[in-house]
């Protein structure tokens, strides 16, 4: 299966808050040093205590499909070769309140189901500035 989204699709804009998430090749989440709350996406202020001092915590990168949708219609012409595809919302095993989006690779969209076990994989793509990004996607995990 090719890259979802396709090669010419817009990539995330990298900034100081999300650079580690998109470049480390590890599932790094933002954790507040004051209260230990873990949040995603990263923000300037902790949602739990309004602290502003953060560190990174690494997730094991496994989870369960919490919700999903199957796109059958190409909402943009460059998606024509990608449909149908399944976009999922994954609840992480080690941070249950954190849910990440992505695509399930190498699984037919009709096989994706709520409760399906998945693990993170990385799709490497170079952005316009030449920086190598590692986009988190999902694969079916062994039961």
mmCIF file of C-alpha atoms in Angstrom:
data_model
loop_
_atom_site.group_PDB
_atom_site.id
_atom_site.type_symbol
_atom_site.label_atom_id
_atom_site.label_comp_id
_atom_site.label_asym_id
_atom_site.label_seq_id
_atom_site.Cartn_x
_atom_site.Cartn_y
_atom_site.Cartn_z
ATOM 1 C CA UNK A 1 0.000 0.000 0.000
ATOM 2 C CA UNK A 2 1.286 3.483 -0.821
ATOM 3 C CA UNK A 3 1.672 6.312 1.583
ATOM 4 C CA UNK A 4 -1.558 7.643 3.024
ATOM 5 C CA UNK A 5 -1.925 10.525 2.456
ATOM 6 C CA UNK A 6 -0.305 10.626 -0.986
ATOM 7 C CA UNK A 7 3.160 12.021 -1.671
ATOM 8 C CA UNK A 8 1.910 15.492 -2.639
ATOM 9 C CA UNK A 9 -0.326 15.924 0.413
ATOM 10 C CA UNK A 10 0.426 18.708 2.911
ATOM 11 C CA UNK A 11 2.678 17.750 5.803
ATOM 12 C CA UNK A 12 2.498 18.977 9.402
ATOM 13 C CA UNK A 13 4.024 22.385 10.068
ATOM 14 C CA UNK A 14 6.883 21.736 12.467
ATOM 15 C CA UNK A 15 7.352 24.068 15.424
ATOM 16 C CA UNK A 16 9.000 23.948 18.847
ATOM 17 C CA UNK A 17 5.995 22.204 20.401
ATOM 18 C CA UNK A 18 5.649 19.319 17.944
ATOM 19 C CA UNK A 19 9.162 18.841 16.531
ATOM 20 C CA UNK A 20 10.046 15.900 18.810
ATOM 21 C CA UNK A 21 6.733 14.188 18.022
ATOM 22 C CA UNK A 22 7.331 14.320 14.271
ATOM 23 C CA UNK A 23 11.093 13.731 14.139
ATOM 24 C CA UNK A 24 12.126 11.353 16.944
ATOM 25 C CA UNK A 25 10.751 8.115 15.533
ATOM 26 C CA UNK A 26 9.450 7.403 19.020
ATOM 27 C CA UNK A 27 5.993 8.185 20.327
ATOM 28 C CA UNK A 28 6.874 11.142 22.559
ATOM 29 C CA UNK A 29 4.078 12.871 24.464
ATOM 30 C CA UNK A 30 4.131 16.121 26.410
ATOM 31 C CA UNK A 31 4.143 15.712 30.213
ATOM 32 C CA UNK A 32 3.778 18.506 32.760
ATOM 33 C CA UNK A 33 6.643 18.617 35.256
ATOM 34 C CA UNK A 34 4.395 20.181 37.921
ATOM 35 C CA UNK A 35 1.514 17.678 37.946
ATOM 36 C CA UNK A 36 2.727 14.834 35.661
ATOM 37 C CA UNK A 37 -0.318 15.129 33.390
ATOM 38 C CA UNK A 38 0.324 13.828 29.877
ATOM 39 C CA UNK A 39 -1.386 15.605 27.001
ATOM 40 C CA UNK A 40 -1.548 15.502 23.230
ATOM 41 C CA UNK A 41 -1.404 17.505 21.095
ATOM 42 C CA UNK A 42 1.296 19.509 22.864
ATOM 43 C CA UNK A 43 0.378 22.983 24.051
ATOM 44 C CA UNK A 44 2.039 25.911 25.825
ATOM 45 C CA UNK A 45 -0.015 25.365 28.995
ATOM 46 C CA UNK A 46 -0.919 22.207 30.920
ATOM 47 C CA UNK A 47 -4.641 21.486 30.660
ATOM 48 C CA UNK A 48 -4.672 20.087 34.213
ATOM 49 C CA UNK A 49 -2.761 22.646 36.302
ATOM 50 C CA UNK A 50 -1.928 25.461 33.861
ATOM 51 C CA UNK A 51 1.776 24.797 34.362
ATOM 52 C CA UNK A 52 4.189 25.723 31.582
ATOM 53 C CA UNK A 53 7.191 23.456 32.233
ATOM 54 C CA UNK A 54 7.165 20.227 30.234
ATOM 55 C CA UNK A 55 9.185 17.127 29.486
ATOM 56 C CA UNK A 56 8.670 14.261 27.053
ATOM 57 C CA UNK A 57 7.321 10.846 27.987
ATOM 58 C CA UNK A 58 7.598 7.934 25.616
ATOM 59 C CA UNK A 59 4.582 5.739 24.978
ATOM 60 C CA UNK A 60 5.025 2.047 24.239
ATOM 61 C CA UNK A 61 3.124 2.746 21.012
ATOM 62 C CA UNK A 62 0.381 0.167 21.260
ATOM 63 C CA UNK A 63 -3.314 0.712 21.558
ATOM 64 C CA UNK A 64 -6.840 -0.040 20.486
ATOM 65 C CA UNK A 65 -8.921 1.457 17.711
ATOM 66 C CA UNK A 66 -11.360 3.660 19.627
ATOM 67 C CA UNK A 67 -13.168 4.939 16.544
ATOM 68 C CA UNK A 68 -12.648 5.009 12.796
ATOM 69 C CA UNK A 69 -14.065 6.089 9.494
ATOM 70 C CA UNK A 70 -13.553 4.705 6.027
ATOM 71 C CA UNK A 71 -13.168 7.315 3.307
ATOM 72 C CA UNK A 72 -14.643 6.117 0.013
ATOM 73 C CA UNK A 73 -14.841 9.493 -1.720
ATOM 74 C CA UNK A 74 -11.675 11.459 -2.551
ATOM 75 C CA UNK A 75 -12.292 14.805 -0.860
ATOM 76 C CA UNK A 76 -9.326 16.144 -2.835
ATOM 77 C CA UNK A 77 -8.135 15.058 -6.318
ATOM 78 C CA UNK A 78 -4.756 13.941 -4.962
ATOM 79 C CA UNK A 79 -6.555 11.372 -2.761
ATOM 80 C CA UNK A 80 -8.088 9.578 -5.761
ATOM 81 C CA UNK A 81 -5.537 6.756 -5.710
ATOM 82 C CA UNK A 82 -5.762 6.328 -1.919
ATOM 83 C CA UNK A 83 -9.467 5.616 -1.452
ATOM 84 C CA UNK A 84 -10.797 3.691 0.244
ATOM 85 C CA UNK A 85 -8.686 4.158 3.364
ATOM 86 C CA UNK A 86 -9.377 3.874 7.076
ATOM 87 C CA UNK A 87 -8.611 6.804 9.366
ATOM 88 C CA UNK A 88 -8.509 5.710 12.996
ATOM 89 C CA UNK A 89 -8.573 7.215 16.454
ATOM 90 C CA UNK A 90 -6.323 5.084 18.676
ATOM 91 C CA UNK A 91 -6.546 4.954 22.460
ATOM 92 C CA UNK A 92 -3.033 4.302 23.792
ATOM 93 C CA UNK A 93 -2.499 1.393 26.195
ATOM 94 C CA UNK A 94 -0.254 3.301 28.582
ATOM 95 C CA UNK A 95 -2.021 6.687 28.440
ATOM 96 C CA UNK A 96 -5.725 5.814 28.110
ATOM 97 C CA UNK A 97 -6.849 9.438 27.959
ATOM 98 C CA UNK A 98 -4.551 10.157 24.980
ATOM 99 C CA UNK A 99 -5.998 9.338 21.573
ATOM 100 C CA UNK A 100 -4.050 9.721 18.350
ATOM 101 C CA UNK A 101 -5.239 9.762 14.765
ATOM 102 C CA UNK A 102 -3.646 8.050 11.812
ATOM 103 C CA UNK A 103 -4.189 5.486 9.118
ATOM 104 C CA UNK A 104 -4.084 1.713 9.425
ATOM 105 C CA UNK A 105 -1.586 0.460 6.887
ATOM 106 C CA UNK A 106 -1.606 -2.966 5.227
ATOM 107 C CA UNK A 107 -5.135 -3.765 6.422
ATOM 108 C CA UNK A 108 -8.140 -3.606 4.151
ATOM 109 C CA UNK A 109 -10.488 -0.820 5.310
ATOM 110 C CA UNK A 110 -13.314 -3.368 5.623
ATOM 111 C CA UNK A 111 -11.231 -5.253 8.231
ATOM 112 C CA UNK A 112 -10.721 -2.268 10.549
ATOM 113 C CA UNK A 113 -12.916 -2.471 13.644
ATOM 114 C CA UNK A 114 -13.390 -0.770 16.979
ATOM 115 C CA UNK A 115 -11.316 -2.685 19.522
ATOM 116 C CA UNK A 116 -8.732 -3.798 16.967
ATOM 117 C CA UNK A 117 -5.230 -3.940 18.461
ATOM 118 C CA UNK A 118 -2.665 -1.724 16.709
ATOM 119 C CA UNK A 119 0.930 -0.612 17.093
ATOM 120 C CA UNK A 120 2.614 2.533 15.856
ATOM 121 C CA UNK A 121 4.824 2.475 12.767
ATOM 122 C CA UNK A 122 6.617 5.362 11.125
ATOM 123 C CA UNK A 123 6.308 6.647 7.598
ATOM 124 C CA UNK A 124 9.336 8.746 6.752
ATOM 125 C CA UNK A 125 8.827 11.693 4.438
ATOM 126 C CA UNK A 126 10.960 14.711 3.681
ATOM 127 C CA UNK A 127 9.323 18.113 4.015
ATOM 128 C CA UNK A 128 9.943 21.110 1.738
ATOM 129 C CA UNK A 129 12.807 22.319 3.952
ATOM 130 C CA UNK A 130 14.583 18.971 3.656
ATOM 131 C CA UNK A 131 13.813 17.865 7.205
ATOM 132 C CA UNK A 132 12.974 14.163 7.559
ATOM 133 C CA UNK A 133 9.625 13.704 9.294
ATOM 134 C CA UNK A 134 8.423 10.487 10.865
ATOM 135 C CA UNK A 135 4.644 10.421 10.608
ATOM 136 C CA UNK A 136 2.968 8.032 13.067
ATOM 137 C CA UNK A 137 0.675 5.496 11.419
ATOM 138 C CA UNK A 138 -0.727 2.192 12.649
ATOM 139 C CA UNK A 139 -0.469 -1.504 11.852
ATOM 140 C CA UNK A 140 -2.460 -4.390 13.204
ATOM 141 C CA UNK A 141 -0.761 -5.714 16.356
ATOM 142 C CA UNK A 142 -0.405 -9.377 17.117
ATOM 143 C CA UNK A 143 -3.120 -10.452 19.540
#
